[in-house]
Coordinates of C-alpha atoms in Angstrom, one line a residue:
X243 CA 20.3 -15.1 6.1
X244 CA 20.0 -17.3 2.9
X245 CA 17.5 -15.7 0.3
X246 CA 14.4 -16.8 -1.6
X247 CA 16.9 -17.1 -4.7
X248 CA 19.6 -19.0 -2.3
X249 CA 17.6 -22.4 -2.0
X250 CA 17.7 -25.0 -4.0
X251 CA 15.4 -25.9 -7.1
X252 CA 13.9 -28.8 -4.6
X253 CA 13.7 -26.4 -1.8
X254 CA 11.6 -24.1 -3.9
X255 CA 9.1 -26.7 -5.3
X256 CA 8.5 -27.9 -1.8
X257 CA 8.4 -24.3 -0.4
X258 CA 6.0 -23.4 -3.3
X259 CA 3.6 -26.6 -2.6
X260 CA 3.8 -25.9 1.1
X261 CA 2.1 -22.3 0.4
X262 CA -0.3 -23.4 -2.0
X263 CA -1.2 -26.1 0.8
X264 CA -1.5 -23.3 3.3
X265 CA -3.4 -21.1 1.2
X266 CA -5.6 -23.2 0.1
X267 CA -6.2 -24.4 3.7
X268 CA -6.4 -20.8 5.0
X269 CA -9.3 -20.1 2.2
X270 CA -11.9 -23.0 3.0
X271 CA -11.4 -22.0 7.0
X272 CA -12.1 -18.8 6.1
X273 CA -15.6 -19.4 4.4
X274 CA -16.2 -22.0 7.0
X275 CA -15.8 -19.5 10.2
X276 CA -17.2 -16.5 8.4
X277 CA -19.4 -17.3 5.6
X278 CA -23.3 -18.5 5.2
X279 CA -23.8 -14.8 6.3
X280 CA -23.4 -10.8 5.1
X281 CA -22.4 -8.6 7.8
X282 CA -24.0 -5.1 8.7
X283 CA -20.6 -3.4 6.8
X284 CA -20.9 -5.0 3.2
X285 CA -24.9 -5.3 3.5
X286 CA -24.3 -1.3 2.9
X287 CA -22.7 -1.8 0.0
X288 CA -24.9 -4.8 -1.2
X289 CA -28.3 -2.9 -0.7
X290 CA -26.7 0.3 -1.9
X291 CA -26.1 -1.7 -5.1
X292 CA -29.4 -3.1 -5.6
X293 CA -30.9 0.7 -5.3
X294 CA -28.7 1.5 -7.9
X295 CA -29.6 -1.2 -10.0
X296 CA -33.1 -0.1 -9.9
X297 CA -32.4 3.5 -10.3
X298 CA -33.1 4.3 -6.5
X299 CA -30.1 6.8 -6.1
X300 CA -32.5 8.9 -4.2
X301 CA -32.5 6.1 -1.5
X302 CA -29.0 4.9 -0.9
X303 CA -27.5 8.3 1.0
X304 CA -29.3 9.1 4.2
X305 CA -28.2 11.0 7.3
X306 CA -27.5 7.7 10.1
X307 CA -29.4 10.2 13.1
X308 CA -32.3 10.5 10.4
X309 CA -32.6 6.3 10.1
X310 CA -32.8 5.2 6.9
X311 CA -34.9 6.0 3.7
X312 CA -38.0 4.2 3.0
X313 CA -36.7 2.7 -0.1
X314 CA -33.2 1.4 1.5
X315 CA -35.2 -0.7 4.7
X316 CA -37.4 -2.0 2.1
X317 CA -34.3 -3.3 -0.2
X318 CA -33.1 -5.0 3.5
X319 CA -36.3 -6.4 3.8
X320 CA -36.2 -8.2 0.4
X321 CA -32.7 -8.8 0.5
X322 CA -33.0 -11.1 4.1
X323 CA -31.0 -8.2 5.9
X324 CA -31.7 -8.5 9.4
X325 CA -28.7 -6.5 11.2
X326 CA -28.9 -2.9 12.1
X327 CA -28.5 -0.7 8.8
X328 CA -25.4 1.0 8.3
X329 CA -25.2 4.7 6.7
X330 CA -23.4 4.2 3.3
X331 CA -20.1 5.8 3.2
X332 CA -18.8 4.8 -0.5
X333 CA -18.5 7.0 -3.3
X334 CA -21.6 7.1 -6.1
X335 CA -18.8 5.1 -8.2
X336 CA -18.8 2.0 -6.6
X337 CA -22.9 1.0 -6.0
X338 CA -22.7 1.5 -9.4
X339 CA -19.9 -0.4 -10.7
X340 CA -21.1 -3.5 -8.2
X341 CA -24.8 -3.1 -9.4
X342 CA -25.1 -6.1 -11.6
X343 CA -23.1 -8.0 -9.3
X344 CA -25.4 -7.4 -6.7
X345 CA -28.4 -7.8 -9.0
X346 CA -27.1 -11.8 -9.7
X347 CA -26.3 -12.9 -6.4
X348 CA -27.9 -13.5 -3.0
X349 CA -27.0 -11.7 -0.1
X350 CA -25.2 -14.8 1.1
X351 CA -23.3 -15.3 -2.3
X352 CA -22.3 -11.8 -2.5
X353 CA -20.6 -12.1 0.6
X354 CA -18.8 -15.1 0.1
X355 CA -17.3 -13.1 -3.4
X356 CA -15.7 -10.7 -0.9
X357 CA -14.3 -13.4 1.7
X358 CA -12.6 -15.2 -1.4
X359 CA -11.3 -11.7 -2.5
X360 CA -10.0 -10.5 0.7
X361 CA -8.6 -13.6 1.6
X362 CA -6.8 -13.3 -1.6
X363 CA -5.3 -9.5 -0.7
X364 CA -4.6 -10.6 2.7
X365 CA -2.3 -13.5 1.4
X366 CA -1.0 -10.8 -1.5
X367 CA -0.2 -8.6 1.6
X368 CA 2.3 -11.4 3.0
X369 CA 3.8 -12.0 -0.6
X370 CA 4.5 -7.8 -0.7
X371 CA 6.0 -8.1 2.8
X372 CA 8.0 -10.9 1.9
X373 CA 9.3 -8.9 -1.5
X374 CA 9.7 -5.6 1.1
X375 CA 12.3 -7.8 3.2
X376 CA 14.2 -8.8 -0.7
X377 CA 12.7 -12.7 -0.4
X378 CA 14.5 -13.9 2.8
X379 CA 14.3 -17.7 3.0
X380 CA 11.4 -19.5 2.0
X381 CA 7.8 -18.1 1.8
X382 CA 5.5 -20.2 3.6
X383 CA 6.3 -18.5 7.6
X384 CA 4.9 -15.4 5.9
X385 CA 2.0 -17.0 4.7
X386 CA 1.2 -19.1 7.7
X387 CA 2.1 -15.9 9.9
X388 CA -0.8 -13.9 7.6
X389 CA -3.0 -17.0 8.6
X390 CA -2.5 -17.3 11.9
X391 CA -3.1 -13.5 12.8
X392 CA -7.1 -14.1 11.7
X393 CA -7.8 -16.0 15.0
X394 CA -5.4 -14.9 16.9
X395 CA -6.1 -11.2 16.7
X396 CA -8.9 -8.8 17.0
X397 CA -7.0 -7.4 13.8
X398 CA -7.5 -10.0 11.9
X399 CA -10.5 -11.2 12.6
X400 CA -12.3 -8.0 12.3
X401 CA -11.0 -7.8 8.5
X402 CA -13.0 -11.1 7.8
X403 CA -15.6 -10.4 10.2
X404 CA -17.1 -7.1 8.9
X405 CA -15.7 -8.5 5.3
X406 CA -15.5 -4.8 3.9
X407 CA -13.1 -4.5 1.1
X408 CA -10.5 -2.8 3.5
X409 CA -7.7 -5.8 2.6
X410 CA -8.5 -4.9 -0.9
X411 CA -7.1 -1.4 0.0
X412 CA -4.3 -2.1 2.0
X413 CA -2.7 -4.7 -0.7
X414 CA -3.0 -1.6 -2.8
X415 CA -1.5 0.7 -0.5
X416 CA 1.4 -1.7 0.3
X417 CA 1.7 -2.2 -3.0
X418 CA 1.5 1.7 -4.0
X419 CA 4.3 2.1 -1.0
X420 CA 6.6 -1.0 -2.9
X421 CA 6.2 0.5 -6.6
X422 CA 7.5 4.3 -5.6
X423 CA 10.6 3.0 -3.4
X424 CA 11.3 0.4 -6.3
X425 CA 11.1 3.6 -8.6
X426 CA 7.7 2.9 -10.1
X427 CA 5.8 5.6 -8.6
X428 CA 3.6 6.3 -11.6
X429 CA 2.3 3.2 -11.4
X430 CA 2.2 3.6 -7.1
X431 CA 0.2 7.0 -7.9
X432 CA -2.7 5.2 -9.8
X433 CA -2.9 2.5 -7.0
X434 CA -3.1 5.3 -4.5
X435 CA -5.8 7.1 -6.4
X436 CA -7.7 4.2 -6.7
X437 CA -7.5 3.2 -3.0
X438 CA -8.4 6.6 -2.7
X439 CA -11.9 6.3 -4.4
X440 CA -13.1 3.9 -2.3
X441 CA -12.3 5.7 0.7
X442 CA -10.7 9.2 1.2
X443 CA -7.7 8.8 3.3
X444 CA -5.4 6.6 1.1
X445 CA -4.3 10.1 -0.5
X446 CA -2.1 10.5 2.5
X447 CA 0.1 8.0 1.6
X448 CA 1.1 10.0 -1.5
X449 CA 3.3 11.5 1.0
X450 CA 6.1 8.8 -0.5
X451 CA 6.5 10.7 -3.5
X452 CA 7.4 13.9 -1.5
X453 CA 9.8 12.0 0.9
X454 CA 11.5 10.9 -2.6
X455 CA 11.4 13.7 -4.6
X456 CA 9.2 12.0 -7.0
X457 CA 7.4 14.7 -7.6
X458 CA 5.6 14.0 -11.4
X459 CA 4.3 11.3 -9.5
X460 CA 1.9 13.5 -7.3
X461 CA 0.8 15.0 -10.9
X462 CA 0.1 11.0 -12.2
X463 CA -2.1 10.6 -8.9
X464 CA -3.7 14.2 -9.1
X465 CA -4.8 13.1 -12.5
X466 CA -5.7 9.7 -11.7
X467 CA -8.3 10.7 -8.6
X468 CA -9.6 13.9 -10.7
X469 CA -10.4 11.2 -13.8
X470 CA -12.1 8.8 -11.0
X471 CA -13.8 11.9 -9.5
X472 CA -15.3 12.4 -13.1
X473 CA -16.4 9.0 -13.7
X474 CA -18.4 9.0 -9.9
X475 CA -19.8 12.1 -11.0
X476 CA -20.6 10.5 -14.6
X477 CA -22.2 6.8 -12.2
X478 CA -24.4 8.7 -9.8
X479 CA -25.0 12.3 -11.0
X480 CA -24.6 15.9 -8.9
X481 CA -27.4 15.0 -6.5
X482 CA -25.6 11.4 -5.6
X483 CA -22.0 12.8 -5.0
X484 CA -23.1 16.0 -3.0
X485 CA -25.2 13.8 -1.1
X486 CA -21.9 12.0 -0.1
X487 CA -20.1 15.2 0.4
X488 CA -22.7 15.7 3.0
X489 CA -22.3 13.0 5.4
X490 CA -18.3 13.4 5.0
X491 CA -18.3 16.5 5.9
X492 CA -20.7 15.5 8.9
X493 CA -18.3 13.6 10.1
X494 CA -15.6 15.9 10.6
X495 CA -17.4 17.7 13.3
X496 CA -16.6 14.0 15.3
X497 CA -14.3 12.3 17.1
X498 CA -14.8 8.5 16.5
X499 CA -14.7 6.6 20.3
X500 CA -15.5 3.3 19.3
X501 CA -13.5 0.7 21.1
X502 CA -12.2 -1.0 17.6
X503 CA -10.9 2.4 16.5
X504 CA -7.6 3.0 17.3
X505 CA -7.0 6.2 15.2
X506 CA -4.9 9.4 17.1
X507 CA -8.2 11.5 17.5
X508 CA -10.0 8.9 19.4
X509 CA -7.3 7.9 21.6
X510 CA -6.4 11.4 22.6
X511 CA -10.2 11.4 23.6
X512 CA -9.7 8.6 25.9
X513 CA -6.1 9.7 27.8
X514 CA -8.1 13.3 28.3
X515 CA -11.0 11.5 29.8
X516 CA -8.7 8.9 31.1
X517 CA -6.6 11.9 33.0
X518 CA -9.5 14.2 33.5
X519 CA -12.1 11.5 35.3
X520 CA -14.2 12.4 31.9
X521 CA -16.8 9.4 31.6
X522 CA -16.7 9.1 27.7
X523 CA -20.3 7.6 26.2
X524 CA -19.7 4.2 25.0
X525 CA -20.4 5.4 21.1
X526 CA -19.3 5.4 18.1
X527 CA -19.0 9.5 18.1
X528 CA -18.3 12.3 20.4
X529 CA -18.4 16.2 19.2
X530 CA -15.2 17.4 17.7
X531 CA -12.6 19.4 19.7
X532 CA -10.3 21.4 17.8
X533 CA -7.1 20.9 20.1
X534 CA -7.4 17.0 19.8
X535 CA -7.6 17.9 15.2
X536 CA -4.2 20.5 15.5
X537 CA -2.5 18.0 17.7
X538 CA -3.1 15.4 15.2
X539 CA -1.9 17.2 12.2
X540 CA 1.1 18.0 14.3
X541 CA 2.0 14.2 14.7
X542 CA 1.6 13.7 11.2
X543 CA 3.6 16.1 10.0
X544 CA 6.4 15.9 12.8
X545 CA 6.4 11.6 11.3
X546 CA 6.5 12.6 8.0
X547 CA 9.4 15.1 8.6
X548 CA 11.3 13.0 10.6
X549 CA 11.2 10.0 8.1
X550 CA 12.4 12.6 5.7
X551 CA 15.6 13.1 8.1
X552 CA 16.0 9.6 8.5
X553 CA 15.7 8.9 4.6
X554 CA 18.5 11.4 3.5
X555 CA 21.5 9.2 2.0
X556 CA 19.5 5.8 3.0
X557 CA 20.0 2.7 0.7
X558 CA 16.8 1.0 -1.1
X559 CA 16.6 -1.5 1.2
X560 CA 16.0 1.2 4.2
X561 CA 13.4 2.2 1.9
X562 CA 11.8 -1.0 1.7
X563 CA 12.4 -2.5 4.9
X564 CA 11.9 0.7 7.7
X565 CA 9.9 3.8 5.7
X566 CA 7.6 1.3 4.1
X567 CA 6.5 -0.1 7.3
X568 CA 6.9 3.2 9.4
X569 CA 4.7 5.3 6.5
X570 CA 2.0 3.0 6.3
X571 CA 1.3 2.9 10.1
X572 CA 1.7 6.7 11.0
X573 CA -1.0 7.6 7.9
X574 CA -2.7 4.7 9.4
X575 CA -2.5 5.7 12.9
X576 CA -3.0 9.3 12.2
X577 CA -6.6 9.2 10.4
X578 CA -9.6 10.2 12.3
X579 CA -11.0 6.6 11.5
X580 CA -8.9 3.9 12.0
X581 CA -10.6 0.5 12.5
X582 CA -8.5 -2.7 13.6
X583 CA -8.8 -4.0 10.0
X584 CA -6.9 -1.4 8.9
X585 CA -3.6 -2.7 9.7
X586 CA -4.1 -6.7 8.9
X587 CA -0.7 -5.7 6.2
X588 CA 1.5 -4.8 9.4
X589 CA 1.0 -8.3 11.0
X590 CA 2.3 -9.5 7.7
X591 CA 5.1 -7.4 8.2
X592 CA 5.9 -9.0 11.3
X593 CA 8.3 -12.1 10.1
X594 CA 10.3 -8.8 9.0
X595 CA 11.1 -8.0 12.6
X596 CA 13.4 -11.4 12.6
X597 CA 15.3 -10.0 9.1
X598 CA 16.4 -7.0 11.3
X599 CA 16.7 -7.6 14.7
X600 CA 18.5 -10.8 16.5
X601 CA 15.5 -13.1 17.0
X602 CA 15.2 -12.7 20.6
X603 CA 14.3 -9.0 20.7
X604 CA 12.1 -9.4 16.8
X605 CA 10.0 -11.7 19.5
X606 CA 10.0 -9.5 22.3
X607 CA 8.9 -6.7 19.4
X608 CA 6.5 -9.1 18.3
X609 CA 5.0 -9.9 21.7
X610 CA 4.4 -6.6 22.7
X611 CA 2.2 -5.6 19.2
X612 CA 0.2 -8.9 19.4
X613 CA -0.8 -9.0 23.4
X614 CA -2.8 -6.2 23.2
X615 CA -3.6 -6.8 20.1
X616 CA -5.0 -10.3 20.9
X617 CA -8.0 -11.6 20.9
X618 CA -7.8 -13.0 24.2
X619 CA -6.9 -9.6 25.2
X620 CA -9.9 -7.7 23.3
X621 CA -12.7 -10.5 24.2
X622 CA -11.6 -11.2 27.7
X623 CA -10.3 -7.5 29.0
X624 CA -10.8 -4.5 26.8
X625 CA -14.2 -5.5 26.0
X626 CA -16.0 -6.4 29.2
X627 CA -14.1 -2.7 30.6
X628 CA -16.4 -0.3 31.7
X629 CA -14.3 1.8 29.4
X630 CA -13.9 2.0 25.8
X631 CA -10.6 3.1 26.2
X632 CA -8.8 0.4 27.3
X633 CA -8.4 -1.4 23.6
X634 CA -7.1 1.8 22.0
X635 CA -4.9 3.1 24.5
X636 CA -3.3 -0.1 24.5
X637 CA -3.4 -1.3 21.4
X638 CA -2.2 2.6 19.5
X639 CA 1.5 2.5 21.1
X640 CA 1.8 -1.0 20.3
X641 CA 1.3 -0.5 16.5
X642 CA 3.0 3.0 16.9
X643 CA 6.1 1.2 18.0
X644 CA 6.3 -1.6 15.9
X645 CA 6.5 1.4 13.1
X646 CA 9.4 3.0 15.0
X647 CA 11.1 -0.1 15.3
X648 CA 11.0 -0.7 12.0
X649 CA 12.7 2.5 10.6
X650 CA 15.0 2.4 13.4
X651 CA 16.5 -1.0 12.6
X652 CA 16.4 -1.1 9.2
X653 CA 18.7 1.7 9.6
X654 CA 20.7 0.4 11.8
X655 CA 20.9 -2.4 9.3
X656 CA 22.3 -0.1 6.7
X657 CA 25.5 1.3 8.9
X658 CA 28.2 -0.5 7.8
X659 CA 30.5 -2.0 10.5
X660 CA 33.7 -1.1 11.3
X661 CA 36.6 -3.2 10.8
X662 CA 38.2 -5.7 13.4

């Protein structure tokens, strides 16, 4: 297959106009089928902001079975927000750092900052998955692949939907992932620790450094999420950040069973229930059961292990092209909360599938992720179920084998061929 640097000067002026055109396109549909409005997931963050802003830390962490605090349904009020209220799950760094943003806009405005931001990282995640595969061809049928996956699957569409920053974080992590197997893992390690500020489970993916030996790299990320730790401490006080210690640790004691999470925990919930006639309550959290917690530590660590076996004597590109996309969806598969817009950077992996495999089984491989994975699927099947279940027992293998494939072919890729 010809590469990126292959084509001709021609060729890459009209490939570069052709993704500027798509991009461009892909960013006024977007604030077309999603703006004018804030969903329940960033008004958190918004209101959270404007507490801040007037000095309300008191008011922006609150148990979710205690209902929110006087001072945050008031802030809603003001601010417009009619959807339920959501219990605010960011660190005390980030209302702060967003206050005066929130301060100057409108609810509405606000909102439409994050569609144009996350469309931006969701486009960045199809120029890193295009670098991952070393530029094969021309750009744009990674770009328009990125675009197309926002109506045709519940993946995508979520990530615009709830419009939380969540394709901020996984440019980063693809990103962090690219920099350590490119040998740039000091500069991976502050992505990660960043990532891992906004929410916790980022960390995970300094497993890289580990599988490569890279080891002063864990020390650069240690000191990178210590430094943040200090500077949430320094933007909301003691009070602020134990209040958010709290309702983490709250959580643990759960087991998410929402049909749009798709995370190992919940779906081990569903195939016991599914196998034991168990009729699971459709919300968002069951009580925690310690078999379901040790059998998903197991998995991690068996994937991590195993991707160590598989690396040993590799090539870069197996790197790039197989433990880059294996990594990212076992962490992401393996976290006790792992929403469909988690993974909009593996459907931007998937024009990979046809650098690695002959084309008729990449789009058998492709086929089987995106069926369930479909919004047809989720709007016409899974959802009117009378189980939860039937979205994340479907749609869990389907992402867990698209990361198998990967590191299998890539490696398979690597073998060199005997002679005739």
């Amino acid at each position: 297959m010809a590469t990126a640097l292959a084509l001709g000067p021609a060729d890459r002026r009209a490939d570069l106009a052709l993704c500027l055109g798509l991009a461009v396109a892909f960013a006024v549909w977007i604030q077309a089928a999603y703006g004018g409005r804030i969903s329940a997931d960033l008004a958190s963050l918004y209101i959270a902001a404007r507490l801040v802003d007037a000095g309300q830390w008191a008011d922006v962490y609150w148990q979710g079975t205690g209902g929110a605090s006087a001072g945050w349904l008031a802030e809603a009020q003001a601010a417009g927000e009619t959807v339920r209220a959501h219990t605010f799950l960011y660190p005390p760094l980030w209302p702060q750092a967003l206050a005066p943003v929130a301060a100057a806009l409108s609810p509405e405005r606000f909102a439409a900052l994050f569609l144009g931001l996350n469309t931006a990282a969701h486009l960045g995640s199809a120029l890193l998955a295009w670098r991952l595969f070393d530029r094969p061809g021309p750009l744009w049928p990674w770009i328009a692949t990125a675009a197309g996956m926002v109506p045709l699957t519940v993946i995508g569409g979520s990530a615009f939907f709830y419009n939380q920053p969540q394709p901020l974080l996984g440019v980063a992590i693809l990103a962090g992932l690219w920099l350590a197997v490119t040998d740039r893992p000091h500069r991976a390690a502050l992505l990660f620790a960043l990532a891992a500020s906004v929410k916790i489970y980022p960390v995970l993916f300094a497993a890289i450094f580990v599988l490569r030996g890279q080891w002063a790299a864990l020390a650069t990320a240690a000191a990178a999420g210590a430094a943040l730790l200090a500077a949430s401490l320094a933007a909301g006080g003691l009070d602020a950040n134990l209040a958010y210690a709290a309702l983490l640790a709250e959580l643990q004691g759960k087991i998410s069973v929402a049909m749009n999470n798709l995370g190992l925990p919940g779906v081990l919930a569903h195939l016991q229930a599914l196998l034991t006639g168990e009729a699971l309550p459709r919300a968002n959290f069951v009580p925690g059961r310690g078999w379901i917690r040790a059998a998903d530590l197991a998995v991690l660590a068996a994937g991590v292990a195993l991707l160590a076996l598989a690396g040993r004597g590799q090539p870069p590109a197996w790197w790039r092209q197989g433990a880059v996309p294996a990594l990212f969806l076992l962490v992401s598969l393996a976290v006790p909360l792992a929403w469909t817009h988690y993974f909009t950077p593996a459907l931007c992996l998937l024009p990979g599938l046809y650098v690695l495999l002959p084309a008729r089984r990449a789009t058998l491989v492709a086929a089987a992720v995106l069926v369930p994975h479909s919004t047809a699927f989720f709007a016409g099947i899974a959802k009117p179920a009378a189980s939860a279940g039937i979205y994340p027992l479907a749609g869990f293998p389907a992402l867990a084998l698209l990361g198998v494939v990967f590191a299998l072919a890539a490696r398979r890729r690597q073998r060199p061929t005997a002679p005739e």
